[in-house]
XYZ file of C-alpha atoms in Angstrom:
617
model
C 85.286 40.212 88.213
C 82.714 39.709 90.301
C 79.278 40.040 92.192
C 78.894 42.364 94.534
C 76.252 43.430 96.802
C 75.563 44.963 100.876
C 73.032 46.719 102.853
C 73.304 49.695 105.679
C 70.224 49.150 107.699
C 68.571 50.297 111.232
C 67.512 47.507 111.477
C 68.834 43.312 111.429
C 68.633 41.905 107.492
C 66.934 38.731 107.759
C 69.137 35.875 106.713
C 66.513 34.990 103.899
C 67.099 38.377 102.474
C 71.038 37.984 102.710
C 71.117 34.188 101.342
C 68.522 36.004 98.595
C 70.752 38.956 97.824
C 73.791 36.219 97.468
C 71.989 33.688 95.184
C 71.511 36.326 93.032
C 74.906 37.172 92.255
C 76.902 32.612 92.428
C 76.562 32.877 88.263
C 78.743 35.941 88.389
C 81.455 34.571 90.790
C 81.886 30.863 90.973
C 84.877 30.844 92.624
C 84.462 32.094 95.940
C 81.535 34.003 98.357
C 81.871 35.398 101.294
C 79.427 37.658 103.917
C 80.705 39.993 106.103
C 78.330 41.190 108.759
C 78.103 44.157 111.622
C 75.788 45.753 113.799
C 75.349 49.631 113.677
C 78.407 50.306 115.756
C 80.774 48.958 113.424
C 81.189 45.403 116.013
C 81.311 42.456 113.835
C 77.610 40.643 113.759
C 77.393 37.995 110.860
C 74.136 36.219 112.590
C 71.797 39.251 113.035
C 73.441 41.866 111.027
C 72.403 45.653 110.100
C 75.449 46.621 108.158
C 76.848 44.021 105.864
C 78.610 43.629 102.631
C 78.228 40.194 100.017
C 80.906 39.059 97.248
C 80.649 36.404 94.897
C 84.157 36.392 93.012
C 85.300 35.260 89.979
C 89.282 35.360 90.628
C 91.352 36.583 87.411
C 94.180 38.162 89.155
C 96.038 36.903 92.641
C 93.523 33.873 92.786
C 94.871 32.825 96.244
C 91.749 33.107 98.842
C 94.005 35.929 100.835
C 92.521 38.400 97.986
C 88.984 37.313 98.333
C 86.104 39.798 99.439
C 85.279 41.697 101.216
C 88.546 43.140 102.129
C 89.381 45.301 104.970
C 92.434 47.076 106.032
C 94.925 46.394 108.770
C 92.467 47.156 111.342
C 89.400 46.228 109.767
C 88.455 49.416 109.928
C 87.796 49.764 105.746
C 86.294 47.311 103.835
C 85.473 47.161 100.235
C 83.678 45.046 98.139
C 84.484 44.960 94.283
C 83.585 44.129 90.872
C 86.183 45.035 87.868
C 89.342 45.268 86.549
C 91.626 48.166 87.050
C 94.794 48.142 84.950
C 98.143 49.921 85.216
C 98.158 50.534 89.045
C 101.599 49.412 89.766
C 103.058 53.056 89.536
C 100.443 54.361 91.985
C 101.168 51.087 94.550
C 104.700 52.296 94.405
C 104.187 55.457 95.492
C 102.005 53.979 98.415
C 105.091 51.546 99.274
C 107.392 54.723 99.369
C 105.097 55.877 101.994
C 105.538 52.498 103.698
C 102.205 51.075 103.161
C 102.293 46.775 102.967
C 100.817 45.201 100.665
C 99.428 42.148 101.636
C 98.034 41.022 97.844
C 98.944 41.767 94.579
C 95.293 42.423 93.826
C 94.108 45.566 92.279
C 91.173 45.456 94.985
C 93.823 45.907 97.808
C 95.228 49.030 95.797
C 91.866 50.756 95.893
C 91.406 50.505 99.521
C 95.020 51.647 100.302
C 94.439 54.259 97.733
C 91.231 55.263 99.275
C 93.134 54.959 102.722
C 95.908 57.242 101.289
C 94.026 59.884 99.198
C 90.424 59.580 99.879
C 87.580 58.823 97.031
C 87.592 61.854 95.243
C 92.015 61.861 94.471
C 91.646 58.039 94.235
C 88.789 57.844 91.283
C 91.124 60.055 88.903
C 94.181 57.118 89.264
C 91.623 54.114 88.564
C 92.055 53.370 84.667
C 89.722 50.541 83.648
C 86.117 49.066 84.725
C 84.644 49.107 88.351
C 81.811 48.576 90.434
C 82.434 49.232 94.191
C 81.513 49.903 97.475
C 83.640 51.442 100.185
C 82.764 51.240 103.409
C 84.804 53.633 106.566
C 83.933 53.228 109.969
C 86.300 55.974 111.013
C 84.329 58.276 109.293
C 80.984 56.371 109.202
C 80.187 56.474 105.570
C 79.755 54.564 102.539
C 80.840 55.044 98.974
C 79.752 53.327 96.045
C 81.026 54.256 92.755
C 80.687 53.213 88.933
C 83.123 53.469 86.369
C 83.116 56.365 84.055
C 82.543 54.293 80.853
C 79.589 51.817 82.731
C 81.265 48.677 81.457
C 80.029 47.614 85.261
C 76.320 47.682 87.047
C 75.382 48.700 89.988
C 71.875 49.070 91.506
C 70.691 50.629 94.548
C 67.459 51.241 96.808
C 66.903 53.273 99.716
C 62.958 52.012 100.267
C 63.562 50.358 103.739
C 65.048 53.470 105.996
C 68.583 52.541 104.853
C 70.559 51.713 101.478
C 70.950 48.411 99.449
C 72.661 48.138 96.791
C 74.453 45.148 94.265
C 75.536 44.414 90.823
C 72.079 43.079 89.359
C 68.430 44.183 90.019
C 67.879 40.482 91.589
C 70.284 41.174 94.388
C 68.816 44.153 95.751
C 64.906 43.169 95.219
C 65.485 41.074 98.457
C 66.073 43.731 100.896
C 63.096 45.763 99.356
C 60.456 45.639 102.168
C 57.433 42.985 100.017
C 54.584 46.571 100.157
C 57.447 48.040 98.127
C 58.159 45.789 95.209
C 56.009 47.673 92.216
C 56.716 47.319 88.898
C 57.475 51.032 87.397
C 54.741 51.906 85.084
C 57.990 54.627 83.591
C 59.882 51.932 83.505
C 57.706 49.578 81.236
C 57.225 52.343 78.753
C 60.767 52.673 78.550
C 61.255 49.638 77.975
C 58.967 49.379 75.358
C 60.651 52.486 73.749
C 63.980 51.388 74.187
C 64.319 47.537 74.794
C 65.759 48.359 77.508
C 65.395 50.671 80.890
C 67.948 53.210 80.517
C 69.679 54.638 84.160
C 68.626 55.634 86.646
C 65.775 53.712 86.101
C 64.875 50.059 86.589
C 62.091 47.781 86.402
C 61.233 48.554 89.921
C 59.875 51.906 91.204
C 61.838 51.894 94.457
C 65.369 50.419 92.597
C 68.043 52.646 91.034
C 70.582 52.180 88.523
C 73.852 54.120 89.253
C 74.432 56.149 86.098
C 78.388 55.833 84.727
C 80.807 58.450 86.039
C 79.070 58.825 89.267
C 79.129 57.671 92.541
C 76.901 57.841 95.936
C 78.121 59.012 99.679
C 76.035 57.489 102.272
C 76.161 58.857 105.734
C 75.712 56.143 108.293
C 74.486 58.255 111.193
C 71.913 60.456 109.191
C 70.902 58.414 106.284
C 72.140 60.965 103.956
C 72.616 60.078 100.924
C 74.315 62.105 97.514
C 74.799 61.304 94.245
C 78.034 62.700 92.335
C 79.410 62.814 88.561
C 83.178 62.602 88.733
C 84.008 62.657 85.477
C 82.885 64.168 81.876
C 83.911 63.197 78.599
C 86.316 65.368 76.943
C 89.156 65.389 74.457
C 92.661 65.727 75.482
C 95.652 65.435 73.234
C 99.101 63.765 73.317
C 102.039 64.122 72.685
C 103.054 63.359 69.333
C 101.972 62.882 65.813
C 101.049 59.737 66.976
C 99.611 59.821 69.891
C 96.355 58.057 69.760
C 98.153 54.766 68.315
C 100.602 54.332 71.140
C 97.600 55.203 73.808
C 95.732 52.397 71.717
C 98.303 49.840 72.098
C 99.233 50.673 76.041
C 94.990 50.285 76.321
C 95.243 46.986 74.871
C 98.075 45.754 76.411
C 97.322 46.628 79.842
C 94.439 44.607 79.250
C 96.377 41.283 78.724
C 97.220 40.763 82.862
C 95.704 37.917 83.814
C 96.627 34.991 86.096
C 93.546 33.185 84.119
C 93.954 32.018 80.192
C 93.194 34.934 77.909
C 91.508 35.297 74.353
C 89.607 37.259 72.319
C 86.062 37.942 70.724
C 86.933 37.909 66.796
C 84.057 39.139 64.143
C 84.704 40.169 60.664
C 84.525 43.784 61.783
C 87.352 46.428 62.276
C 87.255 46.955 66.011
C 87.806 43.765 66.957
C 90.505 43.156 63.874
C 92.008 46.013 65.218
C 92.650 44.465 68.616
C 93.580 41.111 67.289
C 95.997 42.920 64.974
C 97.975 44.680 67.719
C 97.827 41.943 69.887
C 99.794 39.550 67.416
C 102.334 42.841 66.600
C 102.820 43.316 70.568
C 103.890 39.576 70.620
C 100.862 37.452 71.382
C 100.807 35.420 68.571
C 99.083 32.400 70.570
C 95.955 34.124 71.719
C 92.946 31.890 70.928
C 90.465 34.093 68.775
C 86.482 32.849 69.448
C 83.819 33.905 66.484
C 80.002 33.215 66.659
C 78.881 31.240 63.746
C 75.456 31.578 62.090
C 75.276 28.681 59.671
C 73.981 29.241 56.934
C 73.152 32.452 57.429
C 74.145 35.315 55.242
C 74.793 36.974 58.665
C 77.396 34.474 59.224
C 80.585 36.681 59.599
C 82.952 33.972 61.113
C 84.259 33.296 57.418
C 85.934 36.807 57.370
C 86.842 36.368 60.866
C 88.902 33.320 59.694
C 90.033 34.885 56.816
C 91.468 37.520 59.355
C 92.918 35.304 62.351
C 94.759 33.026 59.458
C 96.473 36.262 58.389
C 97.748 37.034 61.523
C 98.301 33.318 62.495
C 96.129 33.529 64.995
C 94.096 30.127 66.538
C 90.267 30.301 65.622
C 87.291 28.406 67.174
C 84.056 29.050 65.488
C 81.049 28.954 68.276
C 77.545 28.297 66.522
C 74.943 29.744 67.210
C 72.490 27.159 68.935
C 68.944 26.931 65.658
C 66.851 26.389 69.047
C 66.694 28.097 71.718
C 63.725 26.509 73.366
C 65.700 25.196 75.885
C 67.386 27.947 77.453
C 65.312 31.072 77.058
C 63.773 30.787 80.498
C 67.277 31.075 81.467
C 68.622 33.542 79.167
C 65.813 35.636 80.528
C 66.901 35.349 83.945
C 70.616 35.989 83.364
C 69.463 39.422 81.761
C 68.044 40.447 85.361
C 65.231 42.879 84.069
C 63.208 43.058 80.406
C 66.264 43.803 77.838
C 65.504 42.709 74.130
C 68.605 43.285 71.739
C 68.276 40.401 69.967
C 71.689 40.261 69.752
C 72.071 39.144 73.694
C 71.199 35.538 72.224
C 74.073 34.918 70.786
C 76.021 36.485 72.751
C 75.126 34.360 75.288
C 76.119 31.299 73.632
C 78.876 32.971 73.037
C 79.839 33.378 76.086
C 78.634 29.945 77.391
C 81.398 27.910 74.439
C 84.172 30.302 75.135
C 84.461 30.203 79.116
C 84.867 26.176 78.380
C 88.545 27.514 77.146
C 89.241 31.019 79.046
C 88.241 33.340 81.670
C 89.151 36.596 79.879
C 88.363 37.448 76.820
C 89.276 41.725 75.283
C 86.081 42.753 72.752
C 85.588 44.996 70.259
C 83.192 47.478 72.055
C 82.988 51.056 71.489
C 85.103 51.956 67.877
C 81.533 52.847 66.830
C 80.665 55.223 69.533
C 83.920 57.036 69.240
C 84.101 56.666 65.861
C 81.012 57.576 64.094
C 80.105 53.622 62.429
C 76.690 53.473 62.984
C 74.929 53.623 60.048
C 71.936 55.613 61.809
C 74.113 58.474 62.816
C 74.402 59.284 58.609
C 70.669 59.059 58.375
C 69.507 61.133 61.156
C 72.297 64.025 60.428
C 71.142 64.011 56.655
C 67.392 65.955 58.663
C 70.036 67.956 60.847
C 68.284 70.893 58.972
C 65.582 70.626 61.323
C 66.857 71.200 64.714
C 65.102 73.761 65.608
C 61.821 72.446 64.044
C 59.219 70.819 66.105
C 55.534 70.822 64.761
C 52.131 70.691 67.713
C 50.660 67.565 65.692
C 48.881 64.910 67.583
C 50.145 61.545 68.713
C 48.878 59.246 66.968
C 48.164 54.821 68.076
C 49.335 52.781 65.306
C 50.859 49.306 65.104
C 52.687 49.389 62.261
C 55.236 52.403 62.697
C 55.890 52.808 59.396
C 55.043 55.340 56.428
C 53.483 58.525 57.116
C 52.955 57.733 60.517
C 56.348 57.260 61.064
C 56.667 60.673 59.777
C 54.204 62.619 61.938
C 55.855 61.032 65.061
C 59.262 62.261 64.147
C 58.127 65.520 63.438
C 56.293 66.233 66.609
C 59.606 65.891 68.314
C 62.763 67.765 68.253
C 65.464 67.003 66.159
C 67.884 65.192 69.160
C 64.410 63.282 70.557
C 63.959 62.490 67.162
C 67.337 60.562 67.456
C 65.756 57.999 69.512
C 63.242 56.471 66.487
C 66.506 55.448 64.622
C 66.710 52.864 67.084
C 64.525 49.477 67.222
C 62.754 49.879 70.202
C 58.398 50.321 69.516
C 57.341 54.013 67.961
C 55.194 56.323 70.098
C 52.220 55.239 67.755
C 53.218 51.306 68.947
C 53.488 52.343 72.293
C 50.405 54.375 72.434
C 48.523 51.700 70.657
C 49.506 48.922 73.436
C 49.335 51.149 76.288
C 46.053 53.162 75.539
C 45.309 54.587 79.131
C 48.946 55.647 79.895
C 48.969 59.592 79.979
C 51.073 61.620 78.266
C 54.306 59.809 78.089
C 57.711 60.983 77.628
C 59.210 60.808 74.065
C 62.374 59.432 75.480
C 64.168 58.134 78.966
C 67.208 59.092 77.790
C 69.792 61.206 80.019
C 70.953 64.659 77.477
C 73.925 66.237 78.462
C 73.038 69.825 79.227
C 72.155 72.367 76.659
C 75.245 74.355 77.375
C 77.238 71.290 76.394
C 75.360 70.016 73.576
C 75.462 73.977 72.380
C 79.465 73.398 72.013
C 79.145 70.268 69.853
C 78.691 69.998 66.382
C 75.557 67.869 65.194
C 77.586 64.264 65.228
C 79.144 64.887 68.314
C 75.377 65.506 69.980
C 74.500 62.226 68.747
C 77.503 60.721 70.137
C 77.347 62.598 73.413
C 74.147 61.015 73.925
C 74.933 57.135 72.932
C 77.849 57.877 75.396
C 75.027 58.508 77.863
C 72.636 56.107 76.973
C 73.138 53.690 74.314
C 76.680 52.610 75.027
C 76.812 51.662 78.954
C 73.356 50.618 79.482
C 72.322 48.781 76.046
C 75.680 47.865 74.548
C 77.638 47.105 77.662
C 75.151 46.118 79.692
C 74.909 43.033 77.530
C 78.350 42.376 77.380
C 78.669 42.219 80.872
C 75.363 39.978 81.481
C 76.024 37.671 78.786
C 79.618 36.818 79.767
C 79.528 37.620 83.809
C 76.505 34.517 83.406
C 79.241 32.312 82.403
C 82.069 33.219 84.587
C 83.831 34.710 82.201
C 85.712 38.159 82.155
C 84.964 40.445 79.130
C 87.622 43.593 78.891
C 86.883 46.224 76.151
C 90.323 48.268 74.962
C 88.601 50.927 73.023
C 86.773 52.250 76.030
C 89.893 53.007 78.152
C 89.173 56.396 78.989
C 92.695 57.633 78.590
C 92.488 56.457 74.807
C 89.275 57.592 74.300
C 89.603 61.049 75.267
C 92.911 61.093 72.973
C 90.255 60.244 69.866
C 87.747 62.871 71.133
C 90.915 65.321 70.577
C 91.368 64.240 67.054
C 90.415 66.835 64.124
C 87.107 65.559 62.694
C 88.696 64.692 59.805
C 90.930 61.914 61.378
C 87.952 61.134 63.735
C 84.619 60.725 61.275
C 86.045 58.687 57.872
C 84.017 57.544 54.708
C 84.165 54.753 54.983
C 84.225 54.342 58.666
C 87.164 54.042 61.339
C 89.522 54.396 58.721
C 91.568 55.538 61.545
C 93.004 52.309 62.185
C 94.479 51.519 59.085
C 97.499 52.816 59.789
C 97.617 50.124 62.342
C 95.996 47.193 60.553
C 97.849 47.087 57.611
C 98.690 43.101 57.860
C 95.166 43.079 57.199
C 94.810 45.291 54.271
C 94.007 42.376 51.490
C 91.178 41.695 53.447
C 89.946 45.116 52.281
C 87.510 44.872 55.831
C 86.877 48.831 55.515
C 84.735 48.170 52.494
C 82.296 45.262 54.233
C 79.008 45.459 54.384
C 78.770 46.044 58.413
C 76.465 42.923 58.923
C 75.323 43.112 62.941
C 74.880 40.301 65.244
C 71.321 39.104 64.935
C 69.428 35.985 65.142
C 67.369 34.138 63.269
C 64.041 35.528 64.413
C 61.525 34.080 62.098
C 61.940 30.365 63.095
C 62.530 31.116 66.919
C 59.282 32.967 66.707
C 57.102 30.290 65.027
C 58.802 27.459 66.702
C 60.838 27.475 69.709
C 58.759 30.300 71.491
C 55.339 29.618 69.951
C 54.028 28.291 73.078
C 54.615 31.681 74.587
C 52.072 33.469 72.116
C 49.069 31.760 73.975
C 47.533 34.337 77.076
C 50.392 36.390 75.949
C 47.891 39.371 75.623
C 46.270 38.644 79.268
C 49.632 37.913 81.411
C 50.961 40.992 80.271
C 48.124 42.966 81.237
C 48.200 41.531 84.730
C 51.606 41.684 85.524
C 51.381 45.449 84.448
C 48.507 46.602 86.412
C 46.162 47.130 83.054
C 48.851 49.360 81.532
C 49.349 46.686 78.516
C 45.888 46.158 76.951
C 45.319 42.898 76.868
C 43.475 42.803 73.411
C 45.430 45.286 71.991
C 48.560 42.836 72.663
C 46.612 40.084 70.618
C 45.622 42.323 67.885
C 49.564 43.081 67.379
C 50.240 39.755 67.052
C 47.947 38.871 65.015
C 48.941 41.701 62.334
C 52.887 40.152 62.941
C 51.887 37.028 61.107
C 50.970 39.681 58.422
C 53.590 42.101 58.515
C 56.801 39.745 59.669
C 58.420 43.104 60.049
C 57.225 43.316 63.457
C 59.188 40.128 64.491
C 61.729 41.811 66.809
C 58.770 44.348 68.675
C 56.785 40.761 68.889
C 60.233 39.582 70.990
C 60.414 42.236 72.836
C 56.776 41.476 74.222
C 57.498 37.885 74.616
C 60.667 38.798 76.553
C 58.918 41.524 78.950
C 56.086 38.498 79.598
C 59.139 36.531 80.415
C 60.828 38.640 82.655
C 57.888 40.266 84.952
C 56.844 36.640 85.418
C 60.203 35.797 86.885
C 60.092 39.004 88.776
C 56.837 38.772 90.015
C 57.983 35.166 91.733
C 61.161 36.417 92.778
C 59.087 39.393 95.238
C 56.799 37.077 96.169
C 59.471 34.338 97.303
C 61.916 36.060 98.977
């Protein structure tokens, strides 16, 4: 796991830019950096450089500095530079070895470039089973690849606004090789953010920087400047063989996972997913794996009682992290180790998660993803139960509102289609909040979602749409992107079984009535039955969220004051300054609004970071 970043320019990077660009990325790989550097020719340049590719590593597997990036090949004619974990390579080396090729490491980075070598990008992605991030780059050929695993458990950002291509794993290692005329905040972007808490792909905070959607990757021709974007894969389900089939593709998924030449643990709530993993883990033999909960004290969000409950059963050691009451302290960090405006509360603790358990590991395997294949989020029953009305959308006006609640609420959801509609179940600001705040912003879009087509969605039953579109959207660039943030921040390694592809397309093959239970994910009961007293398929689902109220009135009350005025500065009059102060002032009336009043406080937060970052560097 790493950070990653490079740049394919006419012209020579400065070395500001490059030290800028690597900065960016020491959090995410303490152990070792390294720049590589060339002029256009391909001759090796690491003064003035036009081509060159940056790595900050965190080393998990083959530590030894002879598997440190960027790598090339024998001749140093193919380099890559990597961020990820792929698992259950070995058979595919082999065949490589039968053909004679050397291994020098016993790296899964040095198996994708002999892969690549041996098969090329497009018969190489199919073999990679796990999370990556990388960039290939072939002299011989005079191109560049940069791919994205098909899940998005990894980031990568790009930008082609200075005659050339950028690209690396945060938005703060590419803003340095944006030329300074080109830095401008996306006015898109904001109100995406405001819908959303977050700036779904390929969108980022910055007009002229790209996120690299999941499943894709980019060919970039040296010569011509050409440069394509790709989807290599597409959900689907595919069955095994088997009654069976699912569990055993479950336990290979988590096992796999357990390689490591770093300590290992896991990431233990009282839910099922992460039961689940800590269930099989202890069957497959790893009875010493130290389980880490986050603790809300006092809190009747506190779930690290059940998760107790749960490692005890399986004998599993147990560390309760709490969750800091203040977070004064760090938020200017926190902030800045989310790269660009993203307010899920829920990144908090993570954080701190994060920050308590790298003090004893550098991997941990998580629960993400049983609810995306599964069908547990709550909002998926609610919005199904007006399923009625897909077809139905009603010409009524849009109206500017702060609350976002009762009748309001209402007209907004009927103005849109039934799948847009999908998007207000969600705790991002209303259209009526984000017409209210942005009153001169014309005519904008419901959602920034990506859909799948219509011939796709026209295959799928009304839960699958929904799913099809968190798989899109919600999962790899709200859910995941925190997970990787929170923990890459720390140095530490987060793996996530139930998003192996190869297992998850065995549950999209299921019969719905395996798949989608009452009560949820009953699917893995069969395979947590040392857990069964527990009765966890019958608890209250209880989230991961803060305690707003007294971070709002205490630790960030400072923030509140100009609030109203930065905002409307840093975004080019798009916020309305007294618009911002009259929604505060109606929070301290309608508490309700506590996590829209965060997400303001966090986009202040973050453009004012940003804003010093362009000018700076």
């Amino acid at each position: 796991m790493c950070g990653i970043a490079g740049f394919f320019q006419q012209q020579p990077v400065s070395l500001a830019a490059v030290q800028g660009m690597l900065s960016a990325l020491r959090r995410r790989g303490p152990d070792a950096e390294h720049v590589v550097g060339w002029n256009t020719q391909g001759q090796r340049n690491d003064a003035a450089s036009e081509v060159g590719l940056i790595h900050t590593r965190l080393a998990i597997i083959d530590p030894r500095p002879e598997a440190d990036q960027p790598f090339s090949n024998d001749d140093g004619s193919i380099w890559i530079c990597y961020n990820g974990e792929v698992y259950d390579w070995q058979q595919h080396a082999d065949e490589l070895r039968a053909q004679g090729v050397q291994f020098k490491t016993h790296s899964d980075t040095e198996f994708i470039l002999r892969g690549y070598e041996a098969w090329g990008l497009e018969d190489l992605l199919p073999k990679l089973r796990g999370m990556f991030a990388f960039a290939i780059l072939d002299w011989n050929k005079r191109e560049v690849f940069l791919a994205r695993d098909r899940m998005g458990l990894k980031p990568l950002v790009y930008t082609t606004a200075n005659d050339g291509l950028a690209f690396g794993s945060l938005v703060r290692s590419v803003l340095p090789s944006v030329p300074k005329a080109q830095r401008q905040f996306s006015p898109e972007s904001i109100d995406a953010y405001l819908a959303h808490r977050y700036i779904p792909a390929p969108r980022t905070i910055f007009q002229h920087i790209h996120r690299l959607e999941n499943a894709h990757y980019l060919h970039y021709r040296l010569d011509t400047q050409q440069l394509t974007k790709h989807c290599y894969w597409q959900p689907h389900g595919e069955s095994g063989s088997g009654e069976k089939a699912w569990q055993k593709e479950l336990d290979t998924a988590i096992r796999i996972r357990t390689v490591a030449d770093r300590p290992l643990g896991v990431f233990l709530s009282g839910g099922i997913d992460s039961s689940t993993i800590a269930c099989r883990l202890e069957e497959q033999g790893f009875d010493q794996l130290q389980t880490f909960s986050a603790a809300f004290l006092g809190s009747p969000l506190d779930e690290s009682p059940v998760a107790k409950q749960i490692a005890d059963t399986l004998g599993l050691p147990n560390q309760a992290i709490p969750v800091p009451l203040t977070i004064a302290n760090d938020f200017e960090q926190i902030i800045a180790d989310l790269d660009e405006p993203f307010a899920d509360p829920s990144s908090f603790p993570s954080w701190y998660l994060a920050q308590a358990t790298t003090q004893h590991v550098k991997v941990v395997l998580g629960g993400d993803g049983g609810d995306e294949l599964l069908g547990g989020y709550k909002r998926l029953g609610k919005h199904l139960r007006t399923s009625w009305r897909r077809l139905l959308r009603l010409p009524l006006p849009r109206m500017a509102d702060m609350a976002g609640k009762g009748w309001r609420k209402i007209v907004s959801e009927l103005r849109l289609n039934w799948l847009e509609a999908y998007s207000l179940r969600f705790s991002g600001m209303t259209p009526g909040q984000r017409a209210f705040l942005q009153p001169g912003l014309k005519a904008p879009a419901v959602t920034y979602w990506r859909y799948p087509s219509i011939d796709a969605l026209n295959q799928l039953s009304p839960l699958k749409q929904l799913l099809a579109v968190d798989l899109n959207n919600y999962l790899p660039e709200y859910i995941l992107r925190k997970g990787d943030l929170c923990t890459m921040a720390h140095g530490l390694e987060l793996r996530a079984p139930l998003l192996d592809h190869v297992w998850a397309e065995r549950v999209m093959a299921l019969p719905d009535s395996e798949r989608f239970t009452q009560p949820a994910k009953k699917l893995f009961a069969s395979v947590t039955e040392r857990l069964a007293s527990l009765d966890l398929f019958n608890l209250k689902k209880r989230g991961f969220n803060p305690p707003l109220k007294p971070w709002l009135q205490q630790d960030l009350h400072h923030h509140f004051a100009g609030l109203g005025q930065r905002l409307q500065t840093s975004t080019q009059g798009q916020i309305n300054a007294a618009r911002v102060e009259r929604f505060i002032a109606e929070y301290r009336n309608r508490p309700a609004l506590a996590e829209q009043v965060l997400q303001l406080l966090i986009l202040d937060a973050s453009l004012s970071q940003l804003e010093a970052m362009a000018k700076s560097c």
